Short mmCIF file of C-alpha atoms in Angstrom, two decimals:
data_model
loop_
_atom_site.label_atom_id
_atom_site.label_comp_id
_atom_site.label_asym_id
_atom_site.label_seq_id
_atom_site.Cartn_x
_atom_site.Cartn_y
_atom_site.Cartn_z
CA MET Z 661 -28.97 -20.89 -81.08
CA SER Z 662 -30.73 -20.99 -77.70
CA VAL Z 663 -28.12 -23.47 -76.42
CA LEU Z 664 -25.33 -21.09 -77.39
CA TRP Z 665 -27.10 -18.26 -75.59
CA LEU Z 666 -27.50 -20.45 -72.51
CA ILE Z 667 -23.82 -21.33 -72.58
CA ALA Z 668 -22.86 -17.68 -73.04
CA LEU Z 669 -25.10 -16.57 -70.16
CA THR Z 670 -23.71 -19.32 -67.93
CA VAL Z 671 -20.14 -18.28 -68.68
CA ALA Z 672 -20.99 -14.63 -68.15
CA PHE Z 673 -22.68 -15.44 -64.84
CA ALA Z 674 -19.73 -17.56 -63.69
CA LEU Z 675 -17.24 -14.79 -64.53
CA LEU Z 676 -19.41 -12.09 -62.94
CA GLN Z 677 -19.91 -13.99 -59.68
CA ALA Z 678 -16.17 -14.80 -59.61
CA VAL Z 679 -15.34 -11.10 -59.88
CA ILE Z 680 -17.90 -10.15 -57.22
CA PHE Z 681 -16.90 -12.83 -54.70
CA HIS Z 682 -13.19 -12.26 -55.30
CA HIS Z 683 -13.68 -8.58 -54.53
CA PHE Z 684 -15.98 -8.92 -51.48
CA ASN Z 685 -15.35 -12.37 -49.92
CA LEU Z 686 -12.80 -11.26 -47.31
CA ARG Z 687 -14.36 -7.89 -46.61
CA LYS Z 688 -16.17 -7.51 -43.27
CA LEU Z 689 -15.03 -11.03 -42.50
CA SER Z 690 -13.36 -11.78 -39.17
CA TYR Z 691 -11.74 -14.93 -37.85
CA GLU Z 692 -10.78 -15.65 -34.25
CA ARG Z 693 -9.19 -18.57 -32.46
CA HIS Z 694 -8.34 -19.22 -28.82
CA PHE Z 695 -7.91 -22.00 -26.30
CA SER Z 696 -10.51 -22.51 -23.59
CA GLN Z 697 -7.72 -22.03 -21.00
CA LYS Z 698 -4.53 -19.97 -20.97
CA SER Z 699 -2.73 -22.71 -19.05
CA ALA Z 700 -3.28 -26.35 -18.14
CA PHE Z 701 -1.38 -29.41 -17.00
CA GLU Z 702 0.30 -32.02 -19.14
CA GLY Z 703 -2.18 -34.81 -19.90
CA GLN Z 704 -5.28 -32.62 -19.56
CA LYS Z 705 -7.74 -31.81 -22.33
CA VAL Z 706 -8.73 -28.34 -23.49
CA GLU Z 707 -10.72 -26.91 -26.38
CA LEU Z 708 -9.43 -25.01 -29.39
CA ILE Z 709 -12.28 -22.67 -30.32
CA GLU Z 710 -12.63 -21.19 -33.83
CA GLY Z 711 -15.05 -18.40 -34.67
CA MET Z 712 -16.00 -16.86 -38.05
CA ARG Z 713 -18.15 -13.76 -38.50
CA ASN Z 714 -19.55 -12.53 -41.83
CA GLU Z 715 -20.84 -8.97 -41.35
CA LYS Z 716 -22.02 -8.25 -44.90
CA LEU Z 717 -25.13 -9.03 -46.94
CA LEU Z 718 -23.19 -11.19 -49.40
CA PRO Z 719 -22.62 -14.84 -48.40
CA VAL Z 720 -19.23 -16.52 -48.50
CA PRO Z 721 -19.64 -19.72 -50.58
CA TRP Z 722 -16.65 -21.37 -48.95
CA LEU Z 723 -13.78 -20.38 -46.72
CA ARG Z 724 -10.83 -22.52 -45.70
CA ALA Z 725 -8.76 -21.83 -42.55
CA GLU Z 726 -5.40 -23.64 -42.58
CA SER Z 727 -2.70 -23.71 -39.92
CA ARG Z 728 0.11 -25.72 -38.39
CA ILE Z 729 -0.49 -26.91 -34.84
CA PRO Z 730 2.40 -28.21 -32.69
CA ARG Z 731 2.32 -32.01 -32.62
CA GLU Z 732 2.30 -31.89 -28.80
CA LEU Z 733 -1.29 -30.61 -29.05
CA ALA Z 734 -3.16 -33.66 -30.31
CA PHE Z 735 -6.71 -33.58 -31.64
CA GLU Z 736 -8.69 -35.94 -29.44
CA LYS Z 737 -10.87 -37.30 -32.25
CA GLU Z 738 -9.63 -38.48 -35.61
CA GLN Z 739 -10.54 -35.88 -38.22
CA MET Z 740 -10.27 -35.76 -42.00
CA ASP Z 741 -9.16 -32.13 -41.73
CA ALA Z 742 -6.20 -32.76 -39.39
CA HIS Z 743 -3.12 -34.86 -40.15
CA GLU Z 744 0.55 -34.99 -39.26
CA VAL Z 745 3.13 -33.27 -41.44
CA SER Z 746 6.81 -32.54 -40.94
CA GLY Z 747 7.23 -30.23 -37.96
CA GLY Z 748 3.70 -30.46 -36.59
CA LEU Z 749 0.03 -31.08 -37.23
CA TYR Z 750 -1.66 -29.62 -40.31
CA HIS Z 751 -5.21 -28.51 -39.50
CA LYS Z 752 -7.88 -27.39 -41.96
CA SER Z 753 -11.42 -26.10 -41.36
CA ILE Z 754 -13.99 -25.41 -44.12
CA PHE Z 755 -16.82 -22.91 -43.57
CA PHE Z 756 -19.90 -21.73 -45.47
CA LEU Z 757 -21.05 -18.36 -44.15
CA PRO Z 758 -24.53 -17.02 -44.88
CA PRO Z 759 -25.05 -13.23 -44.85
CA MET Z 760 -24.73 -11.55 -41.42
CA SER Z 761 -23.82 -14.79 -39.67
CA ARG Z 762 -21.41 -16.23 -37.11
CA ILE Z 763 -20.11 -19.80 -36.82
CA THR Z 764 -18.23 -21.26 -33.84
CA ARG Z 765 -16.47 -24.63 -33.75
CA HIS Z 766 -14.94 -26.48 -30.78
CA HIS Z 767 -12.05 -28.94 -31.19
CA GLU Z 768 -11.00 -31.09 -28.24
CA ILE Z 769 -7.21 -31.06 -27.77
CA SER Z 770 -5.09 -33.38 -25.62
CA LEU Z 771 -1.94 -31.80 -24.14
CA ARG Z 772 0.81 -34.35 -24.65
CA LYS Z 773 3.83 -32.52 -23.25
CA ARG Z 774 4.74 -29.53 -21.07
CA GLY Z 775 5.86 -26.38 -22.84
CA VAL Z 776 4.62 -23.11 -24.33
CA TYR Z 777 2.79 -23.48 -27.63
CA ASP Z 778 1.52 -20.99 -30.21
CA ALA Z 779 -1.26 -21.75 -32.70
CA GLY Z 780 -2.00 -18.21 -33.86
CA SER Z 781 -0.82 -18.24 -37.49
CA VAL Z 782 -3.74 -18.95 -39.85
CA ALA Z 783 -4.06 -18.74 -43.65
CA LEU Z 784 -7.58 -17.88 -44.87
CA THR Z 785 -8.66 -18.73 -48.41
CA ALA Z 786 -12.13 -17.82 -49.77
CA GLY Z 787 -13.61 -18.76 -53.12
CA ASP Z 788 -16.65 -18.31 -55.32
CA LEU Z 789 -19.38 -20.79 -56.29
CA PHE Z 790 -17.30 -22.41 -59.06
CA SER Z 791 -13.85 -21.93 -57.49
CA LEU Z 792 -12.75 -19.78 -60.40
CA ALA Z 793 -11.16 -17.09 -58.24
CA ARG Z 794 -9.71 -17.19 -54.75
CA SER Z 795 -8.87 -14.54 -52.17
CA GLU Z 796 -6.22 -15.13 -49.52
CA ARG Z 797 -5.25 -13.49 -46.24
CA GLN Z 798 -2.80 -14.34 -43.47
CA GLU Z 799 -3.90 -13.88 -39.85
CA GLU Z 800 -1.55 -13.62 -36.85
CA LEU Z 801 -3.64 -14.17 -33.72
CA ASP Z 802 -2.96 -14.28 -30.00
CA CYS Z 803 -3.62 -17.99 -29.55
CA GLY Z 804 -1.25 -19.74 -27.19
CA ILE Z 805 -1.26 -22.04 -24.21
CA VAL Z 806 1.18 -22.79 -21.39
CA VAL Z 807 1.33 -26.49 -20.50
CA TYR Z 808 2.54 -27.17 -16.95
CA PRO Z 809 4.31 -30.41 -15.98
CA ARG Z 810 2.03 -33.10 -14.63
CA ILE Z 811 1.68 -33.28 -10.84
CA LEU Z 812 2.47 -36.82 -9.70
CA SER Z 813 0.46 -38.82 -7.21
CA GLU Z 814 2.03 -39.88 -3.92
CA ASP Z 815 2.54 -43.41 -5.25
CA GLU Z 816 4.40 -42.08 -8.30
CA LEU Z 817 6.89 -40.09 -6.22
CA PRO Z 818 10.10 -41.95 -5.32
CA ASP Z 819 10.44 -42.75 -1.62
CA PRO Z 820 13.42 -40.41 -1.00
CA ALA Z 821 11.37 -37.47 -2.30
CA ASN Z 822 8.44 -38.30 -0.01
CA ARG Z 823 10.77 -38.62 2.98
CA TRP Z 824 12.55 -35.34 2.25
CA LEU Z 825 9.29 -33.44 1.90
CA GLY Z 826 7.79 -35.04 5.01
CA GLU Z 827 10.80 -34.12 7.15
CA ALA Z 828 10.80 -30.55 5.85
CA VAL Z 829 7.09 -30.05 6.57
CA VAL Z 830 7.42 -31.49 10.10
CA LYS Z 831 10.11 -28.92 10.92
CA ARG Z 832 7.52 -26.18 10.61
CA TRP Z 833 5.65 -27.36 13.71
CA ILE Z 834 8.47 -28.17 16.14
CA MET Z 835 8.25 -25.45 18.81
CA PRO Z 836 6.28 -22.19 19.18
CA ASP Z 837 8.38 -19.06 19.69
CA PRO Z 838 7.31 -17.20 22.90
CA PHE Z 839 8.29 -13.87 21.35
CA LEU Z 840 6.38 -14.21 18.03
CA VAL Z 841 2.60 -13.58 18.24
CA ASN Z 842 0.60 -14.29 15.09
CA GLY Z 843 -2.92 -13.42 16.38
CA ILE Z 844 -5.50 -14.34 19.01
CA ARG Z 845 -8.17 -17.03 19.41
CA ASP Z 846 -10.74 -18.19 21.95
CA TYR Z 847 -9.47 -19.92 25.11
CA ARG Z 848 -9.47 -23.74 25.00
CA ALA Z 849 -8.99 -26.25 27.80
CA GLY Z 850 -5.29 -26.83 28.36
CA ASP Z 851 -4.14 -23.34 27.39
CA THR Z 852 -1.75 -21.80 29.95
CA LEU Z 853 -2.54 -18.54 31.76
CA ARG Z 854 0.65 -16.94 30.46
CA ASP Z 855 -0.82 -17.11 26.93
CA VAL Z 856 -4.00 -15.22 27.92
CA HIS Z 857 -4.38 -11.92 26.07
CA TRP Z 858 -5.92 -9.82 28.85
CA ARG Z 859 -6.66 -6.71 26.80
CA ALA Z 860 -8.47 -8.67 24.09
CA SER Z 861 -10.35 -10.63 26.80
CA ALA Z 862 -11.51 -7.40 28.45
CA ARG Z 863 -12.57 -5.93 25.11
CA THR Z 864 -14.57 -8.98 23.95
CA GLY Z 865 -15.84 -10.13 27.32
CA GLU Z 866 -14.53 -13.66 26.63
CA LEU Z 867 -11.22 -15.22 27.51
CA CYS Z 868 -8.76 -15.00 24.57
CA VAL Z 869 -5.25 -16.43 24.17
CA LYS Z 870 -2.30 -15.47 21.97
CA VAL Z 871 -1.48 -17.57 18.89
CA ARG Z 872 2.27 -18.08 18.75
CA ASP Z 873 4.29 -18.27 15.54
CA TYR Z 874 6.92 -20.97 15.14
CA THR Z 875 10.67 -21.00 15.55
CA SER Z 876 11.25 -22.94 12.36
CA ASP Z 877 10.17 -21.42 9.05
CA PRO Z 878 11.62 -23.84 6.49
CA ARG Z 879 12.08 -22.94 2.87
CA ALA Z 880 12.26 -25.75 0.32
CA LEU Z 881 14.47 -25.34 -2.74
CA VAL Z 882 14.42 -28.04 -5.42
CA ILE Z 883 17.40 -27.98 -7.79
CA LEU Z 884 17.36 -30.00 -11.04
CA ASN Z 885 20.52 -30.93 -12.91
CA VAL Z 886 19.69 -31.23 -16.62
CA GLN Z 887 22.99 -32.90 -17.41
CA THR Z 888 22.78 -36.68 -17.60
CA SER Z 889 26.59 -36.91 -17.33
CA GLU Z 890 29.52 -34.62 -16.69
CA ALA Z 891 30.47 -34.86 -20.36
CA GLN Z 892 27.09 -33.68 -21.68
CA TRP Z 893 27.20 -30.45 -23.64
CA ALA Z 894 24.22 -28.24 -24.56
CA ASP Z 895 20.91 -30.04 -25.17
CA VAL Z 896 19.58 -33.25 -23.67
CA GLY Z 897 18.83 -35.74 -26.41
CA GLY Z 898 17.46 -39.18 -27.17
CA GLN Z 899 15.95 -41.32 -24.44
CA ASP Z 900 17.39 -39.00 -21.77
CA VAL Z 901 14.69 -36.44 -22.59
CA GLU Z 902 12.00 -38.47 -20.81
CA THR Z 903 14.32 -38.92 -17.82
CA MET Z 904 14.61 -35.14 -17.51
CA GLU Z 905 10.88 -34.65 -18.04
CA GLN Z 906 10.24 -37.00 -15.13
CA GLY Z 907 12.70 -34.98 -13.06
CA ILE Z 908 10.69 -31.83 -13.85
CA ARG Z 909 7.46 -33.57 -12.84
CA ILE Z 910 9.02 -34.61 -9.52
CA ALA Z 911 10.25 -31.04 -8.91
CA ALA Z 912 6.81 -29.60 -9.72
CA THR Z 913 5.08 -32.07 -7.41
CA LEU Z 914 7.43 -31.39 -4.50
CA CYS Z 915 7.06 -27.62 -4.86
CA ALA Z 916 3.27 -27.86 -5.08
CA ARG Z 917 3.05 -30.06 -1.96
CA ALA Z 918 5.48 -27.87 -0.03
CA LEU Z 919 3.33 -24.81 -0.74
CA ALA Z 920 0.19 -26.74 0.24
CA GLY Z 921 1.92 -27.64 3.52
CA GLY Z 922 2.47 -23.99 4.39
CA MET Z 923 6.13 -23.87 3.39
CA ASP Z 924 7.94 -21.50 1.10
CA ALA Z 925 9.11 -23.26 -2.08
CA GLY Z 926 11.53 -22.43 -4.87
CA PHE Z 927 13.06 -24.03 -7.95
CA ALA Z 928 16.44 -23.76 -9.63
CA SER Z 929 18.25 -25.50 -12.48
CA ASN Z 930 21.35 -25.18 -14.62
CA ALA Z 931 18.95 -25.09 -17.59
CA CYS Z 932 17.48 -21.89 -19.04
CA LEU Z 933 14.17 -20.52 -20.25
CA ALA Z 934 13.13 -20.75 -23.91
CA GLY Z 935 14.84 -18.08 -25.97
CA ARG Z 936 17.66 -17.59 -23.44
CA ALA Z 937 20.06 -20.32 -24.55
CA GLY Z 938 23.63 -19.02 -24.57
CA SER Z 939 22.84 -16.08 -22.29
CA GLY Z 940 24.46 -17.64 -19.22
CA GLU Z 941 21.22 -17.09 -17.26
CA CYS Z 942 20.03 -20.18 -15.44
CA ILE Z 943 16.62 -20.71 -13.84
CA PHE Z 944 16.30 -19.55 -10.23
CA VAL Z 945 12.93 -18.89 -8.60
CA ARG Z 946 13.58 -17.90 -4.99
CA PRO Z 947 11.51 -19.66 -2.30
CA ALA Z 948 8.30 -17.86 -1.36
CA GLY Z 949 4.78 -18.81 -0.33
CA GLY Z 950 1.26 -18.32 -1.63
CA GLY Z 951 -0.75 -19.11 -4.74
CA GLU Z 952 1.14 -16.66 -6.95
CA GLN Z 953 4.39 -18.45 -6.14
CA GLY Z 954 2.83 -21.70 -7.33
CA ASP Z 955 2.00 -20.05 -10.66
CA ARG Z 956 5.53 -18.63 -10.96
CA LEU Z 957 7.11 -22.02 -10.33
CA LEU Z 958 4.90 -23.90 -12.77
CA ASP Z 959 5.34 -21.22 -15.43
CA ALA Z 960 9.14 -21.41 -15.15
CA MET Z 961 9.03 -25.22 -15.40
CA ALA Z 962 6.76 -25.02 -18.44
CA ARG Z 963 9.06 -22.54 -20.20
CA MET Z 964 12.37 -24.21 -19.38
CA ILE Z 965 14.23 -25.99 -22.16
CA LEU Z 966 16.51 -29.00 -21.68
CA HIS Z 967 19.67 -27.05 -22.44
CA ARG Z 968 22.69 -27.09 -20.13
CA GLU Z 969 23.50 -23.42 -19.63
CA LEU Z 970 26.20 -23.98 -16.98
CA ASN Z 971 28.06 -27.03 -15.77
CA PHE Z 972 26.17 -28.24 -12.70
CA HIS Z 973 28.95 -27.88 -10.12
CA THR Z 974 29.64 -24.36 -11.46
CA PHE Z 975 25.95 -23.53 -11.03
CA LEU Z 976 25.94 -24.82 -7.43
CA GLU Z 977 29.05 -22.77 -6.65
CA SER Z 978 27.23 -19.64 -7.86
CA LEU Z 979 24.55 -19.99 -5.13
CA THR Z 980 26.58 -18.02 -2.58
CA ASP Z 981 23.57 -16.12 -1.19
CA VAL Z 982 21.41 -19.21 -0.55
CA THR Z 983 21.12 -19.72 3.22
CA GLY Z 984 18.73 -21.37 5.67
CA GLN Z 985 17.01 -23.56 3.09
CA ASP Z 986 16.12 -27.24 2.79
CA ILE Z 987 17.64 -28.20 -0.57
CA LEU Z 988 16.88 -31.29 -2.62
CA ILE Z 989 19.16 -31.88 -5.62
CA ILE Z 990 17.70 -34.04 -8.41
CA SER Z 991 20.50 -35.38 -10.60
CA CYS Z 992 21.50 -38.39 -12.68
CA TYR Z 993 25.03 -38.47 -11.28
CA GLU Z 994 27.41 -37.11 -8.65
CA THR Z 995 31.08 -36.11 -8.86
CA GLY Z 996 33.65 -34.97 -6.36
CA GLU Z 997 33.19 -31.37 -7.54
CA ILE Z 998 29.42 -31.58 -7.02
CA GLU Z 999 29.90 -33.02 -3.52
CA GLU Z 1000 32.30 -30.17 -2.66
CA ALA Z 1001 29.74 -27.62 -3.88
CA MET Z 1002 27.05 -29.34 -1.79
CA GLU Z 1003 29.27 -29.16 1.29
CA ARG Z 1004 29.73 -25.41 0.76
CA LEU Z 1005 25.94 -25.05 0.65
CA ARG Z 1006 25.74 -26.89 3.98
CA GLN Z 1007 28.34 -24.55 5.46
CA GLN Z 1008 26.09 -21.64 4.42
CA GLY Z 1009 23.40 -22.97 6.78
CA ASN Z 1010 21.40 -25.15 4.36
CA THR Z 1011 20.41 -28.81 4.57
CA VAL Z 1012 21.22 -30.64 1.34
CA GLU Z 1013 19.84 -33.99 0.18
CA THR Z 1014 20.05 -35.72 -3.20
CA LEU Z 1015 17.65 -37.73 -5.35
CA ARG Z 1016 19.27 -39.87 -8.03
CA LEU Z 1017 17.51 -40.03 -11.39
CA GLU Z 1018 17.89 -43.09 -13.56
CA ARG Z 1019 16.74 -43.49 -17.13
CA GLY Z 1020 12.96 -43.77 -17.11
CA ARG Z 1021 12.57 -43.70 -13.34
CA ALA Z 1022 13.89 -42.10 -10.15
CA ALA Z 1023 15.77 -44.02 -7.49
CA ALA Z 1024 17.68 -43.24 -4.32
#
């Protein structure tokens, strides 16, 4: 008889705890997830940080957080709770939460490819001691990261790109303009008397000279053609994807170095931003200077998709208000129509050079 009572009490206890945990498990329970950085470069490593907080006196025997992570965000270490499935990476974390506790976990992630990625959808499942009853809840969190294209080293840039950038930067320092004054500085041996700023010298008690601005203020505009041939329609596919990705890396590198050299830099393409396919709106970031411009350029390159929004020569013909700029066109091919459009850009007061992309590499 005592055995039957023991069995009955065990069953009663199991059912009672199942009811209690099912009712309270997800109450006063919060889950958060975020990346250690809002943006980073392709090839870098960041952390995906998970946090669980149990703000009640009842423990949570077990809680499972499940989500799909884009396959371009690779877990650095092999884990039993992360494996590839169709459409992405399936990630699972298991927690035990004592009363009034908080647990934080850090997962190292390698950023395989440029783009904008979201990892904010999480399914939470909590259970009792014997897994008799489960409670479920879906969480939609603000957990995303913008992956910029990788900046290439000087050795990785094709020679024509290095030459074009070098010539454009040199133009900035050709000849000072006698009518443009950008400030004053202390007199140095070799300065001419006509550059002496007499009022500033009298005010400071030391000889000061005017700092002249420069006649040439070049603006670099890099234009990428996402068509690999005149016949291409819509999206880039197959092995041509990596060719275009390399073109984006070259464009990002040239813009970054132009800005570092004191130039204004801009980027344009007959592609479009994610979510804008079919709108007829191509990418065009006008040349400007400063750190914020660098962020704008990299953000546009991260968000662009390899979708031909306009035929390339049509896109070039639309640039009727582009004047006084040093233009580099990155393209896999040239046609008579493209050459005519380039000549019109030259007639508008621009310099226009080309960089030919070949599958897997860039060549002149």
